[in-house]
mmCIF file of C-alpha atoms in Angstrom:
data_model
loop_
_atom_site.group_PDB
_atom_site.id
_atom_site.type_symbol
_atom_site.label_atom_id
_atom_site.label_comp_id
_atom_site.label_asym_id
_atom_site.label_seq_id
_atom_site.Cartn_x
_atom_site.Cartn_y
_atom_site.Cartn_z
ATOM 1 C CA UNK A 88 -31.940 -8.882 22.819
ATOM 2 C CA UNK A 89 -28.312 -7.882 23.600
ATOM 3 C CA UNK A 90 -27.720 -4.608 24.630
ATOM 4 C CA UNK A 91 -24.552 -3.856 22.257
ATOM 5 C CA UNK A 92 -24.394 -0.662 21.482
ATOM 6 C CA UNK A 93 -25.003 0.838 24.826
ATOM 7 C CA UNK A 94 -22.384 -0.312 26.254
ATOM 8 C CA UNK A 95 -19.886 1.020 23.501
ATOM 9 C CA UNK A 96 -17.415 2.484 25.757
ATOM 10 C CA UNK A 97 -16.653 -0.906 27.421
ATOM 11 C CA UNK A 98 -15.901 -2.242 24.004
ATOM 12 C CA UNK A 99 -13.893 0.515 22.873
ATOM 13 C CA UNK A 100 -12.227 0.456 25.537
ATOM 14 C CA UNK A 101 -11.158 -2.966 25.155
ATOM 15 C CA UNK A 102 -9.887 -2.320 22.008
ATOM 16 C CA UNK A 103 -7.801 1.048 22.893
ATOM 17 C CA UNK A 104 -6.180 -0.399 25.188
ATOM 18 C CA UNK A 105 -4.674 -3.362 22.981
ATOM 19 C CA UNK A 106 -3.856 -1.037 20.085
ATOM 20 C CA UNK A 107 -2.486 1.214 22.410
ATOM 21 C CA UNK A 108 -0.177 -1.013 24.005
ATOM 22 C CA UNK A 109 0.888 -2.447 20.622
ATOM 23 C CA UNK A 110 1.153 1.167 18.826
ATOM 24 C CA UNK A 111 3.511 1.918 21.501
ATOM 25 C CA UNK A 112 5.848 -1.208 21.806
ATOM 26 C CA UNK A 113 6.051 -0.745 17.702
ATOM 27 C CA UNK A 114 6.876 2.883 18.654
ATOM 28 C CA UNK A 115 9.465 1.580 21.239
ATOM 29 C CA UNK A 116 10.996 -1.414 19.606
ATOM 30 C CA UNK A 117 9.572 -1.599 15.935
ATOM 31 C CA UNK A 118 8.665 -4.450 14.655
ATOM 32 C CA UNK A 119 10.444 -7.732 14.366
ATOM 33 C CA UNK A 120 10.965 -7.340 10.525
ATOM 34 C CA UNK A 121 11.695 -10.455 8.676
ATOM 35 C CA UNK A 122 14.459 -10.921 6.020
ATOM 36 C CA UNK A 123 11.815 -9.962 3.247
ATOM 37 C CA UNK A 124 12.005 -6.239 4.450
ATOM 38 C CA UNK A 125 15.318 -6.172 6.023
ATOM 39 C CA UNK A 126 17.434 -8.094 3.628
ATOM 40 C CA UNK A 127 19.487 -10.668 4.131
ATOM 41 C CA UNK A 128 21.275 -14.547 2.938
ATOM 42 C CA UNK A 129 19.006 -17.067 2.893
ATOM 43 C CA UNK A 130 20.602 -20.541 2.095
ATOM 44 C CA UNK A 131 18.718 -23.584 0.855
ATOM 45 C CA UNK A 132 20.363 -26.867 1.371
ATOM 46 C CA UNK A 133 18.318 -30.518 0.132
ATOM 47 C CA UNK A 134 19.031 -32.995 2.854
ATOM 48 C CA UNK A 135 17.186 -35.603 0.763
ATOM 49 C CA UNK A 136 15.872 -37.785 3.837
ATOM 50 C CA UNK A 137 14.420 -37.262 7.239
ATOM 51 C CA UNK A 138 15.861 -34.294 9.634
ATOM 52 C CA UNK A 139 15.281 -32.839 12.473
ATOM 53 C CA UNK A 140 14.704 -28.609 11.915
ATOM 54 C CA UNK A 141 16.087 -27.994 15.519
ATOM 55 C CA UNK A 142 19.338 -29.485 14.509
ATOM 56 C CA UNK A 143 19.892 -27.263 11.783
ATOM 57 C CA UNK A 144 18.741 -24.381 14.189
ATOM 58 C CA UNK A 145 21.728 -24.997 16.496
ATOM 59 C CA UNK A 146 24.117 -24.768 13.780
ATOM 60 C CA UNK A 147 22.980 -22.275 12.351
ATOM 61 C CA UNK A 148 23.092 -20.324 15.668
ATOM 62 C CA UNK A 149 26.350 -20.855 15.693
ATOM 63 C CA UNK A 150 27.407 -18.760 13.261
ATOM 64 C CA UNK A 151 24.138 -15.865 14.151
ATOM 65 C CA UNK A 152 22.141 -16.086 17.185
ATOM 66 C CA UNK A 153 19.071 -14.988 15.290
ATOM 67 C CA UNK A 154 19.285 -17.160 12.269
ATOM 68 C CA UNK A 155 16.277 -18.807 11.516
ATOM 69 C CA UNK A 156 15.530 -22.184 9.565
ATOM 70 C CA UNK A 157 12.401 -23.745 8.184
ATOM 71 C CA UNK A 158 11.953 -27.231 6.599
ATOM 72 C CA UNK A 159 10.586 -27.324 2.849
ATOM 73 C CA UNK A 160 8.778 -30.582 2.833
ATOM 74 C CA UNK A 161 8.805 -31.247 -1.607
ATOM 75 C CA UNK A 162 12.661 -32.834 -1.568
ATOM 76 C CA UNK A 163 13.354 -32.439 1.982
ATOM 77 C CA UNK A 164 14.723 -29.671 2.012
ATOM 78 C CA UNK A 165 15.666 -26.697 4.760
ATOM 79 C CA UNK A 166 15.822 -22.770 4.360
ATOM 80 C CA UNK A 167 17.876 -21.298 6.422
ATOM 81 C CA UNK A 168 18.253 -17.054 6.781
ATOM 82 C CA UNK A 169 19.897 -14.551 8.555
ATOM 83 C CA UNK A 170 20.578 -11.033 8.214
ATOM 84 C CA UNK A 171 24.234 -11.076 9.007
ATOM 85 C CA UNK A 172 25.646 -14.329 7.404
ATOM 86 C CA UNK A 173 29.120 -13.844 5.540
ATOM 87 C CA UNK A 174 29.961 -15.683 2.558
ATOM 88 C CA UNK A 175 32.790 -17.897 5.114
ATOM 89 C CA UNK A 176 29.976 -18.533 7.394
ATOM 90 C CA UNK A 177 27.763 -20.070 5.076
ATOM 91 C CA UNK A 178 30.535 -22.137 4.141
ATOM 92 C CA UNK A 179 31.469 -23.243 7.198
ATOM 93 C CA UNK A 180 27.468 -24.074 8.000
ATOM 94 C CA UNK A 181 27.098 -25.994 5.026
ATOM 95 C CA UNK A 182 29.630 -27.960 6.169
ATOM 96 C CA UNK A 183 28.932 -28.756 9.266
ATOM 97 C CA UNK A 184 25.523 -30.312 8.161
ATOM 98 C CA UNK A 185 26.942 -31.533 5.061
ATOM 99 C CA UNK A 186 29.139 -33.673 7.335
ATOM 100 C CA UNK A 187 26.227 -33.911 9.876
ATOM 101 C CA UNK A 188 24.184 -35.893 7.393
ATOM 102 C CA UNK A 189 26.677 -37.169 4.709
ATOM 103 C CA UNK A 190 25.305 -34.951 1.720
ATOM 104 C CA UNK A 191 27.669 -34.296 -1.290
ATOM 105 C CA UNK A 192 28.436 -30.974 -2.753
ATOM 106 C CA UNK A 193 25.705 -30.549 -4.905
ATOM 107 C CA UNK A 194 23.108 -30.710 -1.473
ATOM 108 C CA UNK A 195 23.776 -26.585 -0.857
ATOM 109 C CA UNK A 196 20.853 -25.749 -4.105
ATOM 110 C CA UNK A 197 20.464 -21.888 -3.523
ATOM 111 C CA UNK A 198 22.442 -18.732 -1.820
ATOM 112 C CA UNK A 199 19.955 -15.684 -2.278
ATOM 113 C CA UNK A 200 20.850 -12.405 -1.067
ATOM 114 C CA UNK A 201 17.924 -9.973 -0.557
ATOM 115 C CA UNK A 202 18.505 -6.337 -0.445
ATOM 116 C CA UNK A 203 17.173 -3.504 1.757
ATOM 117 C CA UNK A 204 15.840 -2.331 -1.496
ATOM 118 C CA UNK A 205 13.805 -5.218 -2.225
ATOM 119 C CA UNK A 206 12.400 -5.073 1.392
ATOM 120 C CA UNK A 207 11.565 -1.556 1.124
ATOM 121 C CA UNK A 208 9.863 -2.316 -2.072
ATOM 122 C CA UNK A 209 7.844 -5.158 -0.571
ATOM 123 C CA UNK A 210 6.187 -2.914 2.250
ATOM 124 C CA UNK A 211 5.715 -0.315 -0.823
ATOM 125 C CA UNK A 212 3.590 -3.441 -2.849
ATOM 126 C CA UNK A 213 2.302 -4.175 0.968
ATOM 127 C CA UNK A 214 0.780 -0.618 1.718
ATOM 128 C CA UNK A 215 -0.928 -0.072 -1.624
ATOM 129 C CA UNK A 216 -2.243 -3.666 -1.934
ATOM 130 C CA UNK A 217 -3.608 -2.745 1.499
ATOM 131 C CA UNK A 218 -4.933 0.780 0.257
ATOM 132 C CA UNK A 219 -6.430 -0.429 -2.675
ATOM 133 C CA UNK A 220 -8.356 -3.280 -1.192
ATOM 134 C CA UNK A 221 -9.592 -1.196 1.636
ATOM 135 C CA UNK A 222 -11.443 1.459 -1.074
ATOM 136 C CA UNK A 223 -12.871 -1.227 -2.924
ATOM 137 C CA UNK A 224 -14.616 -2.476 0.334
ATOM 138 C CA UNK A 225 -15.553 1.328 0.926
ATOM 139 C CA UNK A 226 -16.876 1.759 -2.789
ATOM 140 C CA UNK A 227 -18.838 -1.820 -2.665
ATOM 141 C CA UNK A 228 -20.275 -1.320 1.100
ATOM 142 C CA UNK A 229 -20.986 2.430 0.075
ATOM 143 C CA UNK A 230 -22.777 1.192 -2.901
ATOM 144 C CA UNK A 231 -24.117 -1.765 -1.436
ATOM 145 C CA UNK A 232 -25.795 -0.020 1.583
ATOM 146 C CA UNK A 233 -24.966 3.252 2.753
ATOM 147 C CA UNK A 234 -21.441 5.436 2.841
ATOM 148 C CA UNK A 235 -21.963 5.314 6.708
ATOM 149 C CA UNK A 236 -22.288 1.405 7.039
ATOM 150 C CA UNK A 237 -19.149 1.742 4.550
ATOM 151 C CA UNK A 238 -17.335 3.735 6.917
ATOM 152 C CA UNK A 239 -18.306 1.948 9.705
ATOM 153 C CA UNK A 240 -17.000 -1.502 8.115
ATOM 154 C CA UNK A 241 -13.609 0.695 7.248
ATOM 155 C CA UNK A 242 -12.769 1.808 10.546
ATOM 156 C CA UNK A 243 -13.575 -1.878 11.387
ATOM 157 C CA UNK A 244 -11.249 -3.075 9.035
ATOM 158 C CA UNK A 245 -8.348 -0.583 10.003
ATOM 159 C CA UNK A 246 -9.147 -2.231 14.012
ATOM 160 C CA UNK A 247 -8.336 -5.583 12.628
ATOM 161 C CA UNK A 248 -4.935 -4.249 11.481
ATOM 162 C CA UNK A 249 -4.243 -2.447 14.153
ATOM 163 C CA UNK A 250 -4.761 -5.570 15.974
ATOM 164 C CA UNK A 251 -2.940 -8.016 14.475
ATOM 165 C CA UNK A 252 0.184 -5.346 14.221
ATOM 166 C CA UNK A 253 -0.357 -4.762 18.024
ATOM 167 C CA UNK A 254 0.301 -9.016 18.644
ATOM 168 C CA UNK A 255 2.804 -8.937 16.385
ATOM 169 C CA UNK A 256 4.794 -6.039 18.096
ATOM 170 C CA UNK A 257 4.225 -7.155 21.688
ATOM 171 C CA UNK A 258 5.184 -10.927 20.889
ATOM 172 C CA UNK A 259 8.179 -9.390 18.390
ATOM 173 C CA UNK A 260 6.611 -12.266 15.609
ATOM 174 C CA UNK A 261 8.532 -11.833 13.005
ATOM 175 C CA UNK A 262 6.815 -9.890 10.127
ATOM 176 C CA UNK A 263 7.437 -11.375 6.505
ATOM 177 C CA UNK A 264 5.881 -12.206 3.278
ATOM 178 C CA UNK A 265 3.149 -14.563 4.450
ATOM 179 C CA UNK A 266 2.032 -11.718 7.050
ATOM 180 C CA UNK A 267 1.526 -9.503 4.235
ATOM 181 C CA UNK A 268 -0.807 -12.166 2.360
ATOM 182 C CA UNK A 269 -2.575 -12.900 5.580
ATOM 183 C CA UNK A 270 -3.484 -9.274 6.691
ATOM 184 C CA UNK A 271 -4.990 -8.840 3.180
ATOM 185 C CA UNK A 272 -6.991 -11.979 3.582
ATOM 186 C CA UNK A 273 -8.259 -10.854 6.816
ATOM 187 C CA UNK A 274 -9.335 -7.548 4.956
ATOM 188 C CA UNK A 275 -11.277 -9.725 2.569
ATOM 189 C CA UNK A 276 -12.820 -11.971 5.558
ATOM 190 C CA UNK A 277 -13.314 -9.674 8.104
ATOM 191 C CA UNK A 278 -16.062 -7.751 5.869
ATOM 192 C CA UNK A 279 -18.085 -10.774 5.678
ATOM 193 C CA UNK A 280 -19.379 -10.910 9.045
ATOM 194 C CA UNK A 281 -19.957 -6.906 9.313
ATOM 195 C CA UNK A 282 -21.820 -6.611 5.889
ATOM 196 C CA UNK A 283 -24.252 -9.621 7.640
ATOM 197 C CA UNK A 284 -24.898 -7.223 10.319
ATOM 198 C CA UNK A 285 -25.309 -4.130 8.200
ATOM 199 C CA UNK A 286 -27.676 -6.467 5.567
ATOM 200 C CA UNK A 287 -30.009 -7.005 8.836
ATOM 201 C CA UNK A 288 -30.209 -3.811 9.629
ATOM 202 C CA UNK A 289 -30.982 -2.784 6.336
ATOM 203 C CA UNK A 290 -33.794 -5.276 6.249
ATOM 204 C CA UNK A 291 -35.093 -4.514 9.682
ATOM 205 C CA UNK A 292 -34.720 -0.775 8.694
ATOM 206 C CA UNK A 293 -37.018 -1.094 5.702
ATOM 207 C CA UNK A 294 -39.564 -3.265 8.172
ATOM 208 C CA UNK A 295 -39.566 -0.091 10.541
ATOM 209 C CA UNK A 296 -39.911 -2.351 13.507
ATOM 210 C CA UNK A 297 -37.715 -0.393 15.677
ATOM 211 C CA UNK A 298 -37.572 2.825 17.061
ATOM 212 C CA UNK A 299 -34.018 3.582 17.114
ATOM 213 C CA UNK A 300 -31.295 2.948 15.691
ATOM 214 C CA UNK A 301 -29.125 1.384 18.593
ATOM 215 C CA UNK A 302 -32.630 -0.578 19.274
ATOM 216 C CA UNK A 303 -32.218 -1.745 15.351
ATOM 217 C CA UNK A 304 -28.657 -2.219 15.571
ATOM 218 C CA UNK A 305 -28.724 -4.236 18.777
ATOM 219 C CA UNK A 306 -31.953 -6.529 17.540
ATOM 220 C CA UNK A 307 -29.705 -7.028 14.228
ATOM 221 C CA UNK A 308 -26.948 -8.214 15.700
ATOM 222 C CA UNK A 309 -28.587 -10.326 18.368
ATOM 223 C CA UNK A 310 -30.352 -12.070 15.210
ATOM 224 C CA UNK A 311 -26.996 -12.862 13.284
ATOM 225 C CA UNK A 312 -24.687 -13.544 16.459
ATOM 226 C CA UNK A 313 -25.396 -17.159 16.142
ATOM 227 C CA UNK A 314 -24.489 -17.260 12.608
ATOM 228 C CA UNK A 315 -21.896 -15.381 13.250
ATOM 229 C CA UNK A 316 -19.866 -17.544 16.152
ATOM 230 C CA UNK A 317 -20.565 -20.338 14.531
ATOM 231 C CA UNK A 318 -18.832 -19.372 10.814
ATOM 232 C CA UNK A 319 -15.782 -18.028 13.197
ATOM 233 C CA UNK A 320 -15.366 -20.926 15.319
ATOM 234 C CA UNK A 321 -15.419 -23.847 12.589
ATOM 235 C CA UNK A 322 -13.243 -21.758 10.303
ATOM 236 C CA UNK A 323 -10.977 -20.970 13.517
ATOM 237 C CA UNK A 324 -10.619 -24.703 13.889
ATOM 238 C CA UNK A 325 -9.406 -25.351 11.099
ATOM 239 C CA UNK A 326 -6.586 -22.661 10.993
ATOM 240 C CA UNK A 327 -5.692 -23.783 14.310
ATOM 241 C CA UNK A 328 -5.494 -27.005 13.687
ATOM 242 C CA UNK A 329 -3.192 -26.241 10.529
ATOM 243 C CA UNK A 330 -1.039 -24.012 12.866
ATOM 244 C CA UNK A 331 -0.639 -26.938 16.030
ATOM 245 C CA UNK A 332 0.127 -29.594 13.028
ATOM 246 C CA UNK A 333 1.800 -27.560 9.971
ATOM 247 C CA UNK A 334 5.261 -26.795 9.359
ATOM 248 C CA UNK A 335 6.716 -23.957 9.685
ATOM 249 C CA UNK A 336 5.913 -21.693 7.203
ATOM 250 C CA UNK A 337 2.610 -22.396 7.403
ATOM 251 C CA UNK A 338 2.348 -21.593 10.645
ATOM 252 C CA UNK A 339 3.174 -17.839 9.391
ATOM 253 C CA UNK A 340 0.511 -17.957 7.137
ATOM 254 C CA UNK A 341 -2.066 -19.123 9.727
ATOM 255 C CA UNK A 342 -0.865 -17.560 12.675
ATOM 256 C CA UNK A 343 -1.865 -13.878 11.997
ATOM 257 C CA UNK A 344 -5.267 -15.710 10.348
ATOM 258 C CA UNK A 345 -5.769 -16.551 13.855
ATOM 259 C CA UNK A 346 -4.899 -12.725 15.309
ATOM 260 C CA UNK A 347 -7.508 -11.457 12.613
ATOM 261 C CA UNK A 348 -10.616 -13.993 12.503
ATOM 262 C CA UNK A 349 -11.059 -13.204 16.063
ATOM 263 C CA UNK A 350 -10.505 -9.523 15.693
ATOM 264 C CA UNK A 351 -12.689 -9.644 13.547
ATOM 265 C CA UNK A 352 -15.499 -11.279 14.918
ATOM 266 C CA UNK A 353 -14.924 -8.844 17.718
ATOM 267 C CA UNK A 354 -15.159 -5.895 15.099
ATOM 268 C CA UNK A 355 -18.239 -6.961 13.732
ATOM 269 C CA UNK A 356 -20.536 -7.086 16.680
ATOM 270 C CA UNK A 357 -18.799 -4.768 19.060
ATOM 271 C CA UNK A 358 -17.291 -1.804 16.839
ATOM 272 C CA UNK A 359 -18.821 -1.661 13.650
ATOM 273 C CA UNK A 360 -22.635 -1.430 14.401
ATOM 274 C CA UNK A 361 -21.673 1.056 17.469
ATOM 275 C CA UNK A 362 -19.854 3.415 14.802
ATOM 276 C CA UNK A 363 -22.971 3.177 12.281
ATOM 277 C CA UNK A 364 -25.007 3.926 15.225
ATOM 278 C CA UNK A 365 -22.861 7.404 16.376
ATOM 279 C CA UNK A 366 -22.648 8.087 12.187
ATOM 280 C CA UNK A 367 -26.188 7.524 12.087
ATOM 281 C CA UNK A 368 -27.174 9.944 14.979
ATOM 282 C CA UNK A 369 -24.749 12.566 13.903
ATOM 283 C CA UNK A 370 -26.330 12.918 10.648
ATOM 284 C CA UNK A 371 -29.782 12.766 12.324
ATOM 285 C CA UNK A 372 -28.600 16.174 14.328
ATOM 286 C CA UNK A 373 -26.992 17.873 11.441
#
C-alpha cells in the first residue's frame, strides 16, 4: 500500500510552490490576454491553395511585431490578428500577400474588429460558466457521497485552475477563447478520477476494513492508481498527439488539456484524498 496521505506536506508543497510562482508572475506581468479579451482586428484572407503560415507571419510582423496568424484549413484560408492594426496597415498587408500569391480582390473575406467590451464580457461568460459548473460538482459530489469528499474534490478542482493559469502566466501562452472551453472541460474531467477515489473509499468505508481514515484513504487509492494512470496516459496520448500534428488552433484547444489532465491526475491521488482525510479528522475532534 502507498503511503499517500502521510506524506501530504511533500505534495502540497509541490503544488504551492507552482501556484505560487504562477500567482505571482500573473501578479507581475498579467496574463498574455488574447484578442478575445483585449480587442482587436482580426483579418481573414482565402488563399485558395497551399501556403506556408510562417510566411504570412513575417508580413504580418511587419506591420505589428506581435501579430499573430493561424491557417483555417476548410478553403485554405489564414486568420490573421493584432491588437494594434490600422485600417492602412491592413491594406498594405493584404497586399503584400495578395501580390505574394496572386489572389484577386475578393481573397481579403472578413475585417472584424473586437472591442474591449466584448472581451470584458467574455471573461464575465468565462467566470460564471466556471462558477456554475464548479457548484454543480459540489451539489452532485455532496449528494453523491459526502459534503466533505465534495469539498475535497472542489479545492481539487480550484488546484487544477490554479495550475493551468500558473503555465499559462510563466510561459505568457496566450489566453483566448479555446482556453476558456478547455479549463471548463478540465473541470468536467478532472472530477472523474477523484470521485473513483472517493467511490472506494466509500465502499471500503462501509466494509470497515480499516482503522483510519488515512489507512482507508491510502488502501483506496493504492487500489484505483492503476486505473487511474492508465485512463490519463491513453487519453494524454491522444491530446498530445493532436497538439505535435494539429494546426494551430487546435493546438490552443489541446494545449491547456494537456496542463490540466496531468494536474489533475496529480489532484486526485495527492490532494484530494489528503484534504478528505484533514476534513474527516477535524470533524472527528469537533
Amino acid at each position: 500500500m502507498f503511503k499517500i496521505v502521510e506524506r501530504w506536506k511533500l505534495w502540497f508543497s509541490i503544488s504551492l510552490i507552482i501556484i505560487i510562482i504562477g500567482v505571482g508572475t500573473w501578479l507581475i506581468k498579467d496574463l498574455n490576454y488574447g484578442i478575445d479579451f483585449k480587442g482587436g482586428t482580426v483579418v481573414t484572407i482565402k488563399i485558395g491553395k497551399d501556403f506556408n503560415v510562417e510566411d504570412i507571419r513575417k508580413i504580418a510582423a511587419k506591420y505589428d511585431p506581435k501579430a499573430s496568424a493561424r491557417e483555417i484549413l476548410e478553403g485554405k484560408k489564414v486568420e490573421i490578428s493584432s491588437k494594434d492594426f490600422t485600417d492602412d496597415q491592413i491594406a498594405q498587408l493584404f497586399n503584400e500577400i495578395k501580390a505574394k500569391y496572386q489572389l484577386d480582390d475578393t481573397a481579403r473575406e472578413a475585417t472584424k474588429r473586437i472591442g474591449p467590451s466584448i472581451g470584458k464580457e467574455l471573461r464575465q461568460k468565462a467566470i460564471t460558466s466556471s462558477i456554475v459548473a464548479t457548484l454543480g460538482i459540489l451539489i452532485y459530489t455532496s449528494f453523491r457521497f459526502e459534503l466533505k469528499s465534495g469539498v475535497a474534490a472542489i479545492i481539487a478542482l480550484l488546484h487544477d485552475l490554479l495550475v493551468m493559469v500558473s503555465v499559462y502566466a510563466v510561459l505568457q501562452i496566450p489566453v483566448n477563447s479555446s482556453f476558456i472551453a478547455a479549463m471548463l472541460t478540465i473541470l468536467g474531467y478532472s472530477i472523474n478520477d477523484t470521485i473513483v477515489v472517493f467511490d472506494r473509499i466509500r465502499e471500503n468505508r462501509r466494509l470497515g476494513k480499516y482503522k483510519s481514515f488515512a489507512i482507508t484513504a491510502d488502501a483506496s487509492i493504492t487500489q484505483t492508481l492503476s486505473r487511474s494512470i492508465n485512463t490519463v496516459l491513453t487519453t494524454l496520448f491522444t491530446i498530445t498527439a493532436v497538439y505535435i500534428f494539429g494546426v494551430s488552433s487546435i493546438k490552443d484547444f489541446a494545449l491547456p488539456l494537456i496542463v490540466g489532465i496531468i494536474s489533475g491526475c496529480y489532484s486526485s491521488i495527492f490532494i484530494a484524498s489528503p484534504i478528505w482525510v484533514m476534513l474527516e479528522k477535524r470533524g472527528k475532534i469537533a
